[in-house]
């Protein structure tokens, strides 16, 4: 059996020339016909990536089951992975306000029905008739505004005069309860970051250990700080009172949000938030003199660290000074919180930090209290429009699992590394502030809304956002992730931020054939109102149409519109979500039942005859994705800490389909003298003595040298002029790895290892174990995996037998 491993191929599809123009294919996908014969995997992937290149959307079902029962039978929910502010070079930006439906507030789009004579347009969502305003008087069939062009299904509006008057704001919150070596690494990285800040950006600094120090940067005479006890939670009112904010002006009434426009003078704010160009010298002076926390730590205790108190003070200070500004709190944490609210473990070293087993048994005494504290902090930050970025660098756990809710709901960035001196941290921090072509495109103050046809409801979103609790007819009773709303707050977002939208089909009856053929479109509209990195307020509108089918004969249409990669990513986000919220949830059993049900419904077979089983090329890779998802770090928590698992899931929940597929099923490239670099099977059989393998698992990139290649390298053959070909062979995977590292955030860890070496485990753990310690027929120069896990072939054999029953 030939196994196609196509996540590798999808990374190289940008160079693949597709023979359809985007409009023709968009028309085809709205009216799919059943296609007979075999279609190549490359062409299938290219079709869906072409659609994503137009609208930033990948849907698991591009032909949608038309009734509630049909959708239930499809197992994978009707869903979309949407990248709200994906960069489109040819997307028009219109310099005027959008035209909205007076009933449902949807925006005029190419699917609207227009009566040019009467100057009326009909909303495709609620069928409301709307009059065009006077400035559309010249509209005609030959003179269309850009928003009605069929190719502009994604468009952006830039309203003049709506630019934010507040520059970017960065509040650095720095852990000082770390060893001297780590402190030196951190100070060096922070000095570089400060030098990369935009000159007009406002900067603040808080350091913490046993106590919290708020640095008054505006007091240039001598270094001046306000000190707060780390074991005590400080309210916003207490903070403002103790920092003498109202020494000159009267205190604002209770319940009023403080800020420059209601109680605080710009002079008061400038004490703690200064333009980077004005305070760079002061900041660098403070960093140079910064020492590790001076409070002694007994040998049998952990260092005192009040992470929760420091973050709470940072949030309150920003809420007082710059509410609604899209300010970022950048938290640099080097160990577990042991003091005050949000503590994850006691100071006593005899108490271990919680493990997955402790969480499963509900025997982690600090966990629920810390999560509750950070949920309140997340709510405060969302209300203020601020976000939390987390840089956690330690060999021990620091509390990422507890902090996850605050980072994810505010749309913050997260980086997890072993040390502040590690390239993963240093390069990732530089990328945050880099302003080159491949910058992150950081934006803020986002509000995301959905409109869709009346037969569809929204169950929720899995991704970096927070519910705005805007209830209405679009909200489903079933809640998944951030649900029971049709609007969400995205305090922070970038060009790669992706949301997974889960829908519910509410139509119960099967319509007759005549109605189905005349009115068989479902419409979706995604609206993202956000502050662009330039400071402008923009509204991006994406309008979609997908055909629905129901009744006998609809299976072939559903198969033709199935996107295997998008479906795998949706299932990965769903299973991660269920593992976090459902007690006694068995992820392997849930995934297996879903896969068996799908293969039974969409496979081609004779009952009770496994050998007759086959899947359409549109489905043939999906079982493989599920096999690797079962073995991935999202499902298998053994040998991972709760912090690592939380980190992996946070990145999965914010990445697009292409990157998420690499996390689920890593890509593998083979380099040898016999051929040019080529994709290899993600299988232990790919290992050979005279071959170099490059594994990309998103979080880690592994360059693996076969035993012969390693011996030649150690002998120094690549340094000899007559062996230039060998030197080039060694360099080729390194160049490819560097190209991936430059484009990715967080920056992945690079591992260079040899066959039979200790770090070869990074590769072996991801390979299909087709050859193990108890199997026969090992090929010379190859390798085996010491595991009792079943191979993909055995998995597929069991799947076929169960699917045909």
JSON list of N, CA, C and O in Angstrom, two decimals, residues 769-786:
[
{"chain": "A", "resi": 769, "resn": "UNK", "atom": "N", "xyz": [5.93, 3.89, 13.11]},
{"chain": "A", "resi": 769, "resn": "UNK", "atom": "CA", "xyz": [6.77, 2.75, 13.53]},
{"chain": "A", "resi": 769, "resn": "UNK", "atom": "C", "xyz": [6.51, 1.50, 12.72]},
{"chain": "A", "resi": 769, "resn": "UNK", "atom": "O", "xyz": [6.03, 0.48, 13.24]},
{"chain": "A", "resi": 770, "resn": "UNK", "atom": "N", "xyz": [6.83, 1.54, 11.43]},
{"chain": "A", "resi": 770, "resn": "UNK", "atom": "CA", "xyz": [6.62, 0.35, 10.58]},
{"chain": "A", "resi": 770, "resn": "UNK", "atom": "C", "xyz": [7.65, -0.73, 10.88]},
{"chain": "A", "resi": 770, "resn": "UNK", "atom": "O", "xyz": [7.44, -1.91, 10.56]},
{"chain": "A", "resi": 771, "resn": "UNK", "atom": "N", "xyz": [8.81, -0.36, 11.48]},
{"chain": "A", "resi": 771, "resn": "UNK", "atom": "CA", "xyz": [9.82, -1.34, 11.89]},
{"chain": "A", "resi": 771, "resn": "UNK", "atom": "C", "xyz": [10.13, -1.10, 13.36]},
{"chain": "A", "resi": 771, "resn": "UNK", "atom": "O", "xyz": [10.64, -0.04, 13.73]},
{"chain": "A", "resi": 772, "resn": "UNK", "atom": "N", "xyz": [9.80, -2.09, 14.20]},
{"chain": "A", "resi": 772, "resn": "UNK", "atom": "CA", "xyz": [10.03, -1.97, 15.64]},
{"chain": "A", "resi": 772, "resn": "UNK", "atom": "C", "xyz": [10.95, -3.09, 16.11]},
{"chain": "A", "resi": 772, "resn": "UNK", "atom": "O", "xyz": [11.40, -3.93, 15.32]},
{"chain": "A", "resi": 773, "resn": "UNK", "atom": "N", "xyz": [11.20, -3.10, 17.42]},
{"chain": "A", "resi": 773, "resn": "UNK", "atom": "CA", "xyz": [12.12, -4.08, 17.98]},
{"chain": "A", "resi": 773, "resn": "UNK", "atom": "C", "xyz": [11.61, -5.51, 17.83]},
{"chain": "A", "resi": 773, "resn": "UNK", "atom": "O", "xyz": [12.38, -6.47, 17.89]},
{"chain": "A", "resi": 774, "resn": "UNK", "atom": "N", "xyz": [10.30, -5.70, 17.63]},
{"chain": "A", "resi": 774, "resn": "UNK", "atom": "CA", "xyz": [9.77, -7.07, 17.52]},
{"chain": "A", "resi": 774, "resn": "UNK", "atom": "C", "xyz": [9.23, -7.38, 16.13]},
{"chain": "A", "resi": 774, "resn": "UNK", "atom": "O", "xyz": [8.42, -8.28, 15.95]},
{"chain": "A", "resi": 775, "resn": "UNK", "atom": "N", "xyz": [9.67, -6.62, 15.11]},
{"chain": "A", "resi": 775, "resn": "UNK", "atom": "CA", "xyz": [9.26, -6.92, 13.73]},
{"chain": "A", "resi": 775, "resn": "UNK", "atom": "C", "xyz": [10.45, -7.42, 12.94]},
{"chain": "A", "resi": 775, "resn": "UNK", "atom": "O", "xyz": [11.60, -7.25, 13.33]},
{"chain": "A", "resi": 776, "resn": "UNK", "atom": "N", "xyz": [10.19, -8.05, 11.81]},
{"chain": "A", "resi": 776, "resn": "UNK", "atom": "CA", "xyz": [11.23, -8.65, 10.99]},
{"chain": "A", "resi": 776, "resn": "UNK", "atom": "C", "xyz": [11.53, -7.77, 9.78]},
{"chain": "A", "resi": 776, "resn": "UNK", "atom": "O", "xyz": [10.80, -6.83, 9.45]},
{"chain": "A", "resi": 777, "resn": "UNK", "atom": "N", "xyz": [12.62, -8.12, 9.07]},
{"chain": "A", "resi": 777, "resn": "UNK", "atom": "CA", "xyz": [12.90, -7.50, 7.78]},
{"chain": "A", "resi": 777, "resn": "UNK", "atom": "C", "xyz": [13.48, -6.11, 7.87]},
{"chain": "A", "resi": 777, "resn": "UNK", "atom": "O", "xyz": [13.09, -5.24, 7.09]},
{"chain": "A", "resi": 778, "resn": "UNK", "atom": "N", "xyz": [14.40, -5.84, 8.81]},
{"chain": "A", "resi": 778, "resn": "UNK", "atom": "CA", "xyz": [15.02, -4.52, 8.88]},
{"chain": "A", "resi": 778, "resn": "UNK", "atom": "C", "xyz": [16.03, -4.37, 7.75]},
{"chain": "A", "resi": 778, "resn": "UNK", "atom": "O", "xyz": [16.85, -5.25, 7.52]},
{"chain": "A", "resi": 779, "resn": "UNK", "atom": "N", "xyz": [15.99, -3.23, 7.04]},
{"chain": "A", "resi": 779, "resn": "UNK", "atom": "CA", "xyz": [16.92, -3.06, 5.93]},
{"chain": "A", "resi": 779, "resn": "UNK", "atom": "C", "xyz": [18.25, -2.52, 6.44]},
{"chain": "A", "resi": 779, "resn": "UNK", "atom": "O", "xyz": [18.28, -1.73, 7.39]},
{"chain": "A", "resi": 780, "resn": "UNK", "atom": "N", "xyz": [19.38, -2.94, 5.83]},
{"chain": "A", "resi": 780, "resn": "UNK", "atom": "CA", "xyz": [20.71, -2.50, 6.28]},
{"chain": "A", "resi": 780, "resn": "UNK", "atom": "C", "xyz": [20.82, -0.97, 6.23]},
{"chain": "A", "resi": 780, "resn": "UNK", "atom": "O", "xyz": [20.38, -0.34, 5.28]},
{"chain": "A", "resi": 781, "resn": "UNK", "atom": "N", "xyz": [21.44, -0.39, 7.27]},
{"chain": "A", "resi": 781, "resn": "UNK", "atom": "CA", "xyz": [21.61, 1.05, 7.33]},
{"chain": "A", "resi": 781, "resn": "UNK", "atom": "C", "xyz": [20.39, 1.79, 7.83]},
{"chain": "A", "resi": 781, "resn": "UNK", "atom": "O", "xyz": [20.44, 2.99, 8.04]},
{"chain": "A", "resi": 782, "resn": "UNK", "atom": "N", "xyz": [19.28, 1.07, 8.02]},
{"chain": "A", "resi": 782, "resn": "UNK", "atom": "CA", "xyz": [18.06, 1.70, 8.49]},
{"chain": "A", "resi": 782, "resn": "UNK", "atom": "C", "xyz": [18.02, 1.77, 10.00]},
{"chain": "A", "resi": 782, "resn": "UNK", "atom": "O", "xyz": [19.05, 1.73, 10.67]},
{"chain": "A", "resi": 783, "resn": "UNK", "atom": "N", "xyz": [16.81, 1.85, 10.54]},
{"chain": "A", "resi": 783, "resn": "UNK", "atom": "CA", "xyz": [16.67, 1.98, 11.99]},
{"chain": "A", "resi": 783, "resn": "UNK", "atom": "C", "xyz": [15.37, 1.32, 12.41]},
{"chain": "A", "resi": 783, "resn": "UNK", "atom": "O", "xyz": [14.51, 1.00, 11.57]},
{"chain": "A", "resi": 784, "resn": "UNK", "atom": "N", "xyz": [15.24, 1.12, 13.70]},
{"chain": "A", "resi": 784, "resn": "UNK", "atom": "CA", "xyz": [14.00, 0.60, 14.26]},
{"chain": "A", "resi": 784, "resn": "UNK", "atom": "C", "xyz": [13.56, 1.52, 15.40]},
{"chain": "A", "resi": 784, "resn": "UNK", "atom": "O", "xyz": [14.36, 2.30, 15.92]},
{"chain": "A", "resi": 785, "resn": "UNK", "atom": "N", "xyz": [12.28, 1.41, 15.77]},
{"chain": "A", "resi": 785, "resn": "UNK", "atom": "CA", "xyz": [11.75, 2.23, 16.86]},
{"chain": "A", "resi": 785, "resn": "UNK", "atom": "C", "xyz": [11.33, 1.31, 17.99]},
{"chain": "A", "resi": 785, "resn": "UNK", "atom": "O", "xyz": [10.61, 0.32, 17.77]},
{"chain": "A", "resi": 786, "resn": "UNK", "atom": "N", "xyz": [11.80, 1.62, 19.19]},
{"chain": "A", "resi": 786, "resn": "UNK", "atom": "CA", "xyz": [11.47, 0.80, 20.36]},
{"chain": "A", "resi": 786, "resn": "UNK", "atom": "C", "xyz": [10.13, 1.29, 20.92]},
{"chain": "A", "resi": 786, "resn": "UNK", "atom": "O", "xyz": [10.07, 2.17, 21.78]}
]
